Coordinates of C-alpha atoms (C1' of nucleotides) in Angstrom, one line a residue:
Chain A
X1 CA 15.2 246.9 71.9
X2 CA 14.8 250.7 71.2
X3 CA 16.1 251.3 74.4
X4 CA 19.2 248.8 74.3
X5 CA 20.4 250.5 70.6
X6 CA 20.1 253.9 72.3
X7 CA 22.2 252.6 75.0
X8 CA 24.4 251.0 72.5
X9 CA 24.8 254.0 70.3
X10 CA 25.9 256.3 73.4
X11 CA 29.2 255.3 74.9
X12 CA 32.7 256.0 74.1
X13 CA 34.0 257.3 70.7
X14 CA 35.6 254.9 68.3
X15 CA 39.2 255.1 69.3
X16 CA 41.1 254.9 66.2
X17 CA 44.2 254.3 68.5
X18 CA 42.2 250.7 68.9
X19 CA 43.5 249.9 65.2
X20 CA 46.8 251.5 65.2
X21 CA 48.4 248.6 65.2
X22 CA 46.2 248.0 61.3
X23 CA 47.6 251.4 60.6
X24 CA 51.2 250.9 60.9
X25 CA 51.2 247.6 59.1
X26 CA 49.0 248.8 56.2
X27 CA 51.6 252.1 55.8
X28 CA 55.1 250.7 56.2
X29 CA 54.6 248.9 52.7
X30 CA 58.0 247.9 52.1
X31 CA 60.4 248.4 48.6
X32 CA 58.3 245.7 46.9
X33 CA 55.2 247.6 46.6
X34 CA 53.9 246.9 43.2
X35 CA 51.0 248.7 42.4
X36 CA 48.8 245.9 41.3
X37 CA 47.9 246.7 37.5
X38 CA 47.2 245.6 34.1
X39 CA 50.4 244.9 33.4
X40 CA 51.0 242.4 35.9
X41 CA 47.9 240.4 34.7
X42 CA 49.7 240.5 30.9
X43 CA 53.1 238.5 31.9
X44 CA 50.9 234.7 31.9
X45 CA 53.8 233.3 34.2
X46 CA 51.2 232.8 36.5
X47 CA 51.1 229.1 38.0
X48 CA 48.3 226.9 37.7
X49 CA 47.1 226.8 41.4
X50 CA 46.8 230.3 42.6
X51 CA 48.6 231.3 46.0
X52 CA 47.0 233.5 48.7
X53 CA 49.1 236.0 47.4
X54 CA 47.6 235.9 44.1
X55 CA 44.1 235.8 46.1
X56 CA 44.6 238.2 48.6
X57 CA 46.1 240.7 45.9
X58 CA 42.4 240.4 44.1
X59 CA 40.4 239.8 47.2
X60 CA 41.6 242.9 48.9
X61 CA 42.1 245.2 46.4
X62 CA 38.3 245.4 46.0
X63 CA 38.4 246.9 49.4
X64 CA 40.3 250.1 48.1
X65 CA 37.0 251.8 47.3
X66 CA 36.1 251.2 51.0
X67 CA 39.0 252.3 52.8
X68 CA 42.3 251.1 53.5
X69 CA 44.2 250.6 50.3
X70 CA 47.3 249.9 51.2
X71 CA 46.5 246.5 52.8
X72 CA 47.0 245.1 49.0
X73 CA 50.4 245.5 49.5
X74 CA 50.5 244.5 53.4
X75 CA 49.4 241.3 52.2
X76 CA 51.5 240.5 49.8
X77 CA 54.5 241.4 52.3
X78 CA 53.1 239.3 55.1
X79 CA 53.0 236.6 52.8
X80 CA 56.0 237.2 51.0
X81 CA 57.5 236.8 54.7
X82 CA 56.1 234.0 55.7
X83 CA 57.4 230.7 55.4
X84 CA 55.9 228.4 57.7
X85 CA 55.9 224.9 56.6
X86 CA 53.1 224.1 59.1
X87 CA 50.5 221.4 58.8
X88 CA 48.0 223.9 57.6
X89 CA 50.1 224.5 54.4
X90 CA 51.0 221.2 53.9
X91 CA 47.7 219.9 53.8
X92 CA 46.7 222.6 50.9
X93 CA 49.8 221.5 49.1
X94 CA 49.1 217.9 48.9
X95 CA 48.6 217.7 45.4
X96 CA 51.3 220.3 44.5
X97 CA 54.6 220.0 42.7
X98 CA 58.0 219.4 43.9
X99 CA 59.2 222.9 44.3
X100 CA 58.9 223.5 48.2
X101 CA 56.4 226.6 47.8
X102 CA 57.2 229.6 50.2
X103 CA 53.7 230.7 50.3
X104 CA 50.8 228.3 51.4
X105 CA 49.1 227.7 48.0
X106 CA 45.4 226.2 47.1
X107 CA 44.5 223.3 45.7
X108 CA 42.1 223.2 43.2
X109 CA 40.6 220.2 41.7
X110 CA 38.2 220.2 38.8
X111 CA 35.9 217.1 37.7
X112 CA 33.8 216.4 35.3
X113 CA 33.7 216.1 30.7
X114 CA 35.4 218.2 29.0
X115 CA 36.4 220.9 31.6
X116 CA 37.0 224.6 30.0
X117 CA 40.7 225.8 30.9
X118 CA 40.9 227.9 33.7
X119 CA 41.6 231.3 32.9
X120 CA 44.7 233.5 35.4
X121 CA 43.7 237.3 34.5
X122 CA 40.1 239.0 34.1
X123 CA 41.2 240.3 30.1
X124 CA 42.1 236.9 29.1
X125 CA 38.9 235.9 30.4
X126 CA 37.5 238.8 28.4
X127 CA 39.1 238.1 25.7
X128 CA 38.5 234.1 25.4
X129 CA 35.1 235.1 25.7
X130 CA 34.3 238.5 24.2
X131 CA 33.4 240.2 27.7
X132 CA 31.6 243.3 27.5
X133 CA 34.5 246.3 27.8
X134 CA 32.1 247.5 30.7
X135 CA 32.2 244.3 32.7
X136 CA 35.8 244.6 32.5
X137 CA 36.1 248.1 33.3
X138 CA 34.0 248.0 36.2
X139 CA 36.1 245.5 37.5
X140 CA 39.0 247.2 37.5
X141 CA 37.1 250.5 39.0
X142 CA 36.0 248.0 42.1
X143 CA 39.8 246.8 42.3
X144 CA 39.4 243.2 41.4
X145 CA 43.0 242.7 39.8
X146 CA 43.6 239.2 39.9
X147 CA 41.0 236.8 39.8
X148 CA 40.6 234.6 42.9
X149 CA 40.5 230.4 42.4
X150 CA 37.5 229.6 42.0
X151 CA 36.8 232.7 39.5
X152 CA 39.7 231.6 37.8
X153 CA 38.1 228.2 37.3
X154 CA 34.2 228.8 38.0
X155 CA 34.0 231.5 35.3
X156 CA 35.0 230.0 32.1
X157 CA 32.6 227.1 33.3
X158 CA 30.0 229.0 33.1
X159 CA 30.5 230.8 30.3
X160 CA 30.9 227.9 28.6
X161 CA 27.2 226.9 30.0
X162 CA 28.4 224.3 31.8
X163 CA 26.4 223.2 35.4
X164 CA 28.7 224.1 38.0
X165 CA 29.5 222.9 41.6
X166 CA 31.9 224.8 43.2
X167 CA 33.2 224.3 46.9
X168 CA 35.7 227.2 47.8
X169 CA 36.5 229.0 51.3
X170 CA 34.6 231.5 53.1
X171 CA 36.0 235.0 51.9
X172 CA 37.5 233.5 48.6
X173 CA 35.1 235.2 45.9
X174 CA 32.6 232.6 45.1
X175 CA 29.8 235.6 44.6
X176 CA 31.8 237.7 41.5
X177 CA 32.3 234.1 40.0
X178 CA 28.9 233.8 39.4
X179 CA 27.6 237.5 38.8
X180 CA 30.4 237.9 36.3
X181 CA 29.2 235.3 34.3
X182 CA 25.8 235.3 34.1
X183 CA 25.9 239.2 33.4
X184 CA 28.7 238.4 30.9
X185 CA 26.5 235.6 29.1
X186 CA 22.9 237.7 29.1
X187 CA 25.0 240.0 26.8
X188 CA 22.9 243.2 27.2
X189 CA 19.6 244.5 29.2
X190 CA 16.5 242.7 28.2
X191 CA 14.8 246.3 27.3
X192 CA 17.5 246.9 24.3
X193 CA 17.1 245.5 20.7
X194 CA 18.3 242.1 22.6
X195 CA 16.4 239.8 20.1
X196 CA 16.7 236.4 21.7
X197 CA 16.3 237.6 25.2
X198 CA 12.5 236.0 25.4
X199 CA 10.2 237.4 27.3
X200 CA 10.4 238.0 31.2
X201 CA 13.4 236.9 33.9
X202 CA 16.4 235.5 32.4
X203 CA 18.4 234.8 35.9
X204 CA 18.3 234.3 39.2
X205 CA 20.1 233.8 42.4
X206 CA 18.8 232.2 45.4
X207 CA 20.3 232.7 49.2
X208 CA 19.2 231.3 52.7
X209 CA 18.9 235.1 54.2
X210 CA 17.6 238.7 53.2
X211 CA 21.1 240.4 54.2
X212 CA 22.8 237.9 52.0
X213 CA 20.5 238.7 49.0
X214 CA 20.8 242.6 50.1
X215 CA 25.0 242.4 49.5
X216 CA 24.9 240.2 46.3
X217 CA 22.6 242.6 45.0
X218 CA 24.7 245.4 45.9
X219 CA 27.5 243.4 44.2
X220 CA 25.5 242.7 40.8
X221 CA 24.8 246.7 40.6
X222 CA 28.4 247.1 40.4
X223 CA 29.3 245.3 37.8
X224 CA 25.9 246.1 36.5
X225 CA 27.3 250.1 36.5
X226 CA 26.9 252.0 33.4
X227 CA 24.1 249.9 32.1
X228 CA 20.5 250.0 32.5
X229 CA 20.3 246.2 33.7
X230 CA 17.3 245.2 35.8
X231 CA 18.4 243.4 38.7
X232 CA 15.5 243.1 41.2
X233 CA 16.1 242.3 45.3
X234 CA 13.0 240.4 45.6
X235 CA 10.9 241.9 48.5
X236 CA 7.4 242.1 49.3
X237 CA 7.3 245.5 47.3
X238 CA 9.4 244.7 44.4
X239 CA 7.0 241.2 44.1
X240 CA 3.8 243.5 43.7
X241 CA 5.9 245.8 41.4
X242 CA 7.0 242.5 38.9
X243 CA 3.4 241.3 39.2
X244 CA 2.9 243.7 35.8
X245 CA 3.7 241.7 32.9
X246 CA 5.2 245.1 31.4
X247 CA 7.3 244.9 33.8
X248 CA 8.3 241.6 34.6
X249 CA 9.3 241.2 31.1
X250 CA 12.5 244.0 31.3
X251 CA 13.5 242.2 34.3
X252 CA 17.0 240.4 33.4
X253 CA 18.1 239.2 37.0
X254 CA 16.5 238.5 40.2
X255 CA 18.3 237.8 43.6
X256 CA 15.8 236.3 46.5
X257 CA 15.2 234.0 49.6
X258 CA 13.2 231.1 48.6
X259 CA 10.3 231.5 50.4
X260 CA 10.0 234.6 48.7
X261 CA 10.1 233.5 44.9
X262 CA 7.8 230.7 45.8
X263 CA 5.5 232.9 47.2
X264 CA 5.0 234.8 43.9
X265 CA 5.0 231.8 42.0
X266 CA 1.9 230.2 43.7
X267 CA 0.3 233.2 43.5
X268 CA 1.0 233.2 39.7
X269 CA 2.1 236.6 39.3
X270 CA 5.7 235.2 38.4
X271 CA 6.9 232.9 35.1
X272 CA 10.3 231.6 35.2
X273 CA 10.0 229.9 31.9
X274 CA 12.6 231.9 30.6
X275 CA 15.4 231.9 32.9
X276 CA 18.5 231.0 31.5
X277 CA 20.7 230.8 35.0
X278 CA 19.9 229.8 38.5
X279 CA 22.2 229.7 41.0
X280 CA 22.0 228.3 44.6
X281 CA 24.6 230.1 46.4
X282 CA 25.5 228.6 50.0
X283 CA 24.4 225.4 48.5
X284 CA 24.4 223.2 51.0
X285 CA 21.7 225.4 53.0
X286 CA 19.6 225.6 50.2
X287 CA 19.1 221.6 49.9
X288 CA 18.8 221.0 53.5
X289 CA 15.5 219.5 54.7
X290 CA 13.9 222.7 55.4
X291 CA 14.6 224.9 52.2
X292 CA 14.5 222.4 49.4
X293 CA 11.2 222.1 49.2
X294 CA 10.9 225.5 48.0
X295 CA 14.1 225.1 46.0
X296 CA 12.1 222.4 44.5
X297 CA 9.2 224.4 43.5
X298 CA 11.7 226.9 41.9
X299 CA 13.3 224.4 39.7
X300 CA 9.9 222.9 38.4
X301 CA 9.0 226.8 37.7
X302 CA 12.1 226.8 35.6
X303 CA 11.0 225.2 32.0
X304 CA 13.2 226.7 29.8
X305 CA 15.5 223.8 27.9
X306 CA 18.5 225.2 28.0
X307 CA 18.7 226.8 31.5
X308 CA 22.0 226.8 32.9
X309 CA 22.7 225.9 37.1
X310 CA 25.4 226.1 39.5
X311 CA 25.6 226.2 42.8
X312 CA 28.4 227.4 45.4
X313 CA 29.4 227.1 48.8
X314 CA 32.3 226.8 51.2
X315 CA 30.4 223.7 53.1
X316 CA 28.6 220.4 50.9
X317 CA 28.0 217.7 52.8
X318 CA 28.0 214.4 51.1
X319 CA 24.2 214.3 50.9
X320 CA 23.9 217.9 49.9
X321 CA 26.5 217.5 47.0
X322 CA 24.5 214.1 45.6
X323 CA 21.2 216.6 45.9
X324 CA 23.4 219.0 43.9
X325 CA 24.8 216.5 41.3
X326 CA 21.3 215.5 40.3
X327 CA 19.8 218.8 39.8
X328 CA 23.0 219.7 37.8
X329 CA 23.5 218.5 33.9
X330 CA 27.0 217.1 33.0
X331 CA 28.2 219.0 35.9
X332 CA 31.5 220.2 36.7
X333 CA 32.6 220.2 40.3
X334 CA 35.2 222.7 41.2
X335 CA 36.7 222.0 44.9
X336 CA 39.3 224.8 45.9
X337 CA 41.7 224.1 49.1
X338 CA 40.3 221.4 51.4
X339 CA 36.3 220.8 51.4
X340 CA 34.4 222.0 55.1
X341 CA 37.9 223.5 55.8
X342 CA 38.5 227.2 57.1
X343 CA 41.4 229.1 55.8
X344 CA 44.1 228.8 57.6
X345 CA 44.4 232.3 57.7
X346 CA 41.7 232.3 60.8
X347 CA 43.6 231.5 63.8
X348 CA 41.3 229.0 65.8
X349 CA 40.9 228.2 69.2
X350 CA 38.4 226.3 71.7
X351 CA 37.8 227.8 75.2
X352 CA 36.7 225.5 78.2
X353 CA 33.6 226.9 80.3
X354 CA 32.1 224.7 82.5
X355 CA 28.7 225.6 81.9
X356 CA 26.3 228.4 80.6
X357 CA 26.2 230.6 83.3
X358 CA 29.6 230.8 83.2
X359 CA 30.0 232.2 79.5
X360 CA 29.0 235.7 80.3
X361 CA 31.6 236.0 82.8
X362 CA 34.2 234.9 80.7
X363 CA 33.0 237.2 78.0
X364 CA 33.2 240.0 80.2
X365 CA 36.4 239.3 81.0
X366 CA 37.3 239.1 77.3
X367 CA 35.6 242.7 77.1
X368 CA 37.5 244.3 79.9
X369 CA 40.7 243.7 78.1
X370 CA 41.5 245.6 74.9
X371 CA 40.4 243.7 72.0
X372 CA 40.2 244.3 68.4
X373 CA 36.9 245.3 67.1
X374 CA 34.4 244.5 65.3
X375 CA 33.9 241.6 66.7
X376 CA 30.9 238.9 66.0
X377 CA 29.6 236.7 68.8
X378 CA 27.5 233.7 67.5
X379 CA 24.3 232.5 69.7
X380 CA 22.3 229.4 69.6
X381 CA 19.1 231.5 69.6
X382 CA 17.2 234.7 69.2
X383 CA 16.3 235.5 73.0
X384 CA 19.9 234.7 74.0
X385 CA 21.3 237.3 71.2
X386 CA 19.0 239.9 72.3
X387 CA 19.7 238.9 76.0
X388 CA 22.9 238.4 75.5
X389 CA 23.6 242.2 73.8
X390 CA 21.3 243.6 76.7
X391 CA 23.8 241.9 79.3
X392 CA 27.0 243.3 77.0
X393 CA 25.5 246.5 77.4
X394 CA 24.3 246.7 80.8
X395 CA 28.0 246.0 81.9
X396 CA 29.4 248.8 79.9
X397 CA 30.6 247.6 76.6
X398 CA 30.3 249.8 74.0
X399 CA 28.6 250.1 70.7
X400 CA 26.6 246.5 70.9
X401 CA 24.4 245.4 68.0
X402 CA 22.0 242.7 67.5
X403 CA 20.9 240.9 64.6
X404 CA 18.7 238.2 64.6
X405 CA 15.3 237.3 61.9
X406 CA 13.2 237.8 64.8
X407 CA 13.7 241.7 64.3
X408 CA 11.6 244.1 61.9
X409 CA 13.1 244.3 58.4
X410 CA 14.0 247.8 59.2
X411 CA 16.0 246.5 62.2
X412 CA 17.8 244.3 60.8
X413 CA 19.0 246.7 57.9
X414 CA 19.8 249.3 60.2
X415 CA 21.9 246.9 62.2
X416 CA 23.7 245.6 59.0
X417 CA 24.0 249.3 57.7
X418 CA 25.9 250.3 61.6
X419 CA 28.2 247.1 60.8
X420 CA 29.0 248.3 57.2
X421 CA 29.7 251.5 58.7
X422 CA 31.8 250.7 61.2
X423 CA 30.2 252.0 64.1
X424 CA 29.2 248.2 65.5
X425 CA 31.8 247.1 67.3
X426 CA 30.2 244.2 68.8
X427 CA 27.7 242.6 67.0
X428 CA 25.6 239.5 68.8
X429 CA 23.7 237.6 65.9
X430 CA 22.4 234.1 65.4
X431 CA 22.8 231.6 62.7
X432 CA 21.2 234.4 60.4
X433 CA 24.9 236.0 60.0
X434 CA 26.6 232.9 59.9
X435 CA 26.7 232.6 55.8
X436 CA 28.0 234.7 53.3
X437 CA 27.7 238.2 54.8
X438 CA 31.2 240.3 54.4
X439 CA 31.5 242.6 56.5
X440 CA 34.9 244.3 56.0
X441 CA 37.3 243.7 58.5
X442 CA 36.4 241.5 61.1
X443 CA 38.7 240.9 63.3
X444 CA 37.6 238.3 65.7
X445 CA 34.5 235.5 65.9
X446 CA 33.4 234.3 69.1
X447 CA 31.2 231.3 69.0
X448 CA 29.2 231.9 72.7
X449 CA 27.1 229.1 72.0
X450 CA 29.0 226.0 70.4
X451 CA 28.0 225.6 67.0
X452 CA 25.3 222.5 66.2
X453 CA 27.3 221.7 62.6
X454 CA 30.8 221.6 61.6
X455 CA 29.1 223.4 58.4
X456 CA 27.9 226.1 61.1
X457 CA 31.3 226.4 62.3
X458 CA 33.3 227.0 59.1
X459 CA 30.6 229.4 58.0
X460 CA 30.5 231.3 61.4
X461 CA 34.2 231.7 61.8
X462 CA 34.5 232.5 58.1
X463 CA 32.9 236.0 58.5
X464 CA 36.6 237.0 59.7
X465 CA 39.9 236.1 57.5
X466 CA 38.6 237.2 54.3
X467 CA 40.1 238.1 51.5
X468 CA 43.6 237.7 52.9
X469 CA 43.2 239.3 55.2
X470 CA 43.9 237.6 59.2
X471 CA 41.2 236.4 61.6
X472 CA 40.7 234.9 64.9
X473 CA 37.9 232.6 66.4
X474 CA 37.4 231.7 69.3
X475 CA 34.4 229.1 70.5
X476 CA 33.1 228.8 74.2
X477 CA 32.2 225.3 74.7
X478 CA 30.4 223.5 78.1
X479 CA 30.2 220.0 79.2
X480 CA 27.5 220.1 77.5
X481 CA 28.6 220.3 74.2
X482 CA 31.2 217.8 74.8
X483 CA 29.7 215.3 72.0
X484 CA 30.2 217.9 69.1
X485 CA 33.8 219.3 70.6
X486 CA 35.5 216.0 68.8
X487 CA 34.5 217.1 65.3
X488 CA 35.3 220.9 65.7
X489 CA 39.0 220.2 67.0
X490 CA 39.4 218.0 63.6
X491 CA 38.0 221.1 61.9
X492 CA 40.5 223.1 63.6
X493 CA 43.3 221.1 63.4
X494 CA 42.9 220.5 59.8
X495 CA 43.5 224.0 59.4
X496 CA 46.5 224.7 61.3
X497 CA 45.0 226.0 64.4
X498 CA 46.0 223.9 67.5
X499 CA 44.1 221.9 69.7
X500 CA 44.8 220.6 73.3
X501 CA 45.5 216.9 73.6
X502 CA 42.9 215.5 75.8
X503 CA 40.7 216.9 73.2
X504 CA 42.0 215.1 70.6
X505 CA 41.5 211.9 72.4
X506 CA 38.2 211.9 73.2
X507 CA 36.7 209.4 71.6
X508 CA 34.2 209.4 69.0
X509 CA 30.8 209.8 70.4
X510 CA 28.8 207.2 68.5
X511 CA 31.7 204.6 69.3
X512 CA 31.5 205.5 72.9
X513 CA 27.7 205.4 72.9
X514 CA 27.7 201.8 71.6
X515 CA 30.5 200.9 74.0
X516 CA 28.3 202.4 76.9
X517 CA 25.3 200.6 75.6
X518 CA 27.2 197.3 76.2
X519 CA 28.2 198.4 79.3
X520 CA 25.2 199.7 81.1
X521 CA 21.7 198.1 80.9
X522 CA 19.2 199.1 78.4
X523 CA 16.7 200.2 81.8
X524 CA 19.7 202.8 83.2
X525 CA 20.3 204.4 79.5
X526 CA 16.3 204.8 79.3
X527 CA 15.9 205.8 83.1
X528 CA 17.9 209.1 83.5
X529 CA 17.0 209.1 87.6
X530 CA 18.4 205.6 87.5
X531 CA 21.5 207.0 87.1
X532 CA 21.9 209.6 90.0
X533 CA 24.5 208.3 92.4
X534 CA 26.2 206.2 90.1
X535 CA 30.0 206.7 90.4
X536 CA 31.5 209.5 88.5
X537 CA 33.3 207.4 85.5
X538 CA 29.5 206.9 84.4
X539 CA 28.6 210.5 84.6
X540 CA 31.3 211.7 83.0
X541 CA 30.7 209.0 79.7
X542 CA 27.1 210.3 80.1
X543 CA 28.4 213.6 79.7
X544 CA 30.9 212.8 77.1
X545 CA 28.3 210.8 74.8
X546 CA 26.2 213.6 75.0
X547 CA 23.0 211.8 75.3
X548 CA 20.1 213.1 75.2
X549 CA 19.1 211.9 78.6
X550 CA 21.3 213.7 80.8
X551 CA 21.8 213.4 84.0
X552 CA 19.7 215.6 86.8
X553 CA 20.7 219.2 87.3
X554 CA 21.7 218.5 90.9
X555 CA 24.6 216.7 89.7
X556 CA 28.1 218.7 89.5
X557 CA 29.1 219.2 85.7
X558 CA 32.3 217.7 86.2
X559 CA 35.0 219.6 83.9
X560 CA 35.9 217.9 80.8
X561 CA 39.4 218.4 81.3
X562 CA 39.1 216.1 84.3
X563 CA 37.8 213.9 82.6
X564 CA 40.2 212.7 79.5
X565 CA 42.0 210.1 81.6
X566 CA 39.3 207.6 81.9
X567 CA 37.2 208.7 78.5
X568 CA 40.4 208.4 76.4
X569 CA 41.3 205.1 77.1
Chain B
dA1 C1' 21.4 216.5 66.3
dA2 C1' 18.6 220.9 66.0
dA3 C1' 17.4 225.9 66.0
dA4 C1' 17.3 229.5 62.6
dA5 C1' 15.8 231.2 58.5
dA6 C1' 12.3 231.6 54.2
dC7 C1' 6.7 234.4 53.6

DNA sequence: AAAAAAC
């Protein structure tokens, strides 16, 4: 591992010309620059639904501290010039009024009892809820100009102490949607004269990976600047410190992964009886079968009668949503855009690679041509991530990094910071990077291994195209991936990308399976050996059906493209 | 449907 990091450190220097296209895009900002300012916030004439332009201004604005300020302007320009009434924008506008909008608009639906009015600006929020001027100036300092859709709807709901299930696409500012109201309603740090604060931790944010918890912690620290909040990124070390009561009582917010918190609960070193705010980020992940038992334990430990709970995600399958609604009290459900759908800003494509051995050559061909770094590559397992990274390095690809949960804490941290500094051109990773991570300006996501669910797909490709930027996502698929191909293809379609017609003609796997069960005798579907030598049609159908009982390896894999005629009938 | 991730 070390050797390969060394290898990856060497090689060509960062080539600025690679970015020239952007630099030009950014700097040739036209007359209508209109630097976002407070004056804009005051005009109060904003539409009820926040459009992408507005969203982009708010979201990419925060990048001005990290680099490339003018992109706020750039995005605005792009949005204004675009008048592509393509299927994606139409989808998103299905509930929109009659005025034919030139820009795609987000559809925002808030359901629940007595839904608080949304707020169109941060100043409006501050006035309505007496938010501290410090929070407001920190927003300003970090370039948050306009609230995004989810912020504009979600923040008032949380500030009015309501429970919330928030569904909003990747990269649309969900983190701020809960951090801001939590900090605003905590009022002041516990250590100061805050009479009704009580003793012990007052707010908890739970996230599925260390990297994401770390990132949320950083965001939280930004908002807290200038005041002595005690915001703790929960780790082994901080857990040990928090075991002392004197320390524990002064903590305001803990940001943690579930098992870390549960470990402290079990050891009796931490009590959550004063927790007033509990946030589950990546809620569907937190409620899946692996994490849910831990989340249950956390929920059970939060015994304060007036606890506020909220869940956030870009995806929330029906089952997870049901569970979420059960744990929430009189919740309000906010959906921005279409559930389980990527932003149309991400141009997606599917690439057929016949089988696993064909993937590496395809990827190397890709890297042999000019490409836009940084690129994030997803594999299905830790060993595959490691070996793919090594292969890329051996084949001369520059600045390759790897990140998966099998690496040490330090290795992971180092990989993330190289990514943050823009030193990684190519990051090979696993599902651990799929959710929540906000690396600035990832230009392209490559699904080297096919994602195992629509949710995984949506989150993975959501690492690009964040905060109003454009992004590109390529997904490799093999014959083995056929059973799940159509579901993903539909996601592409729904978000405005195009899909080869033959893929759309694929029947639903389950349906086909049933059909096949009717035709093929039971014994044959049970015994894979019996199928060898059968005619191609059956083999093909087997592949499409994705039966676990695969045809023996010696059978030549049949490219899916050759099979469409038959299976689509 | 299944791996990854959480300590």
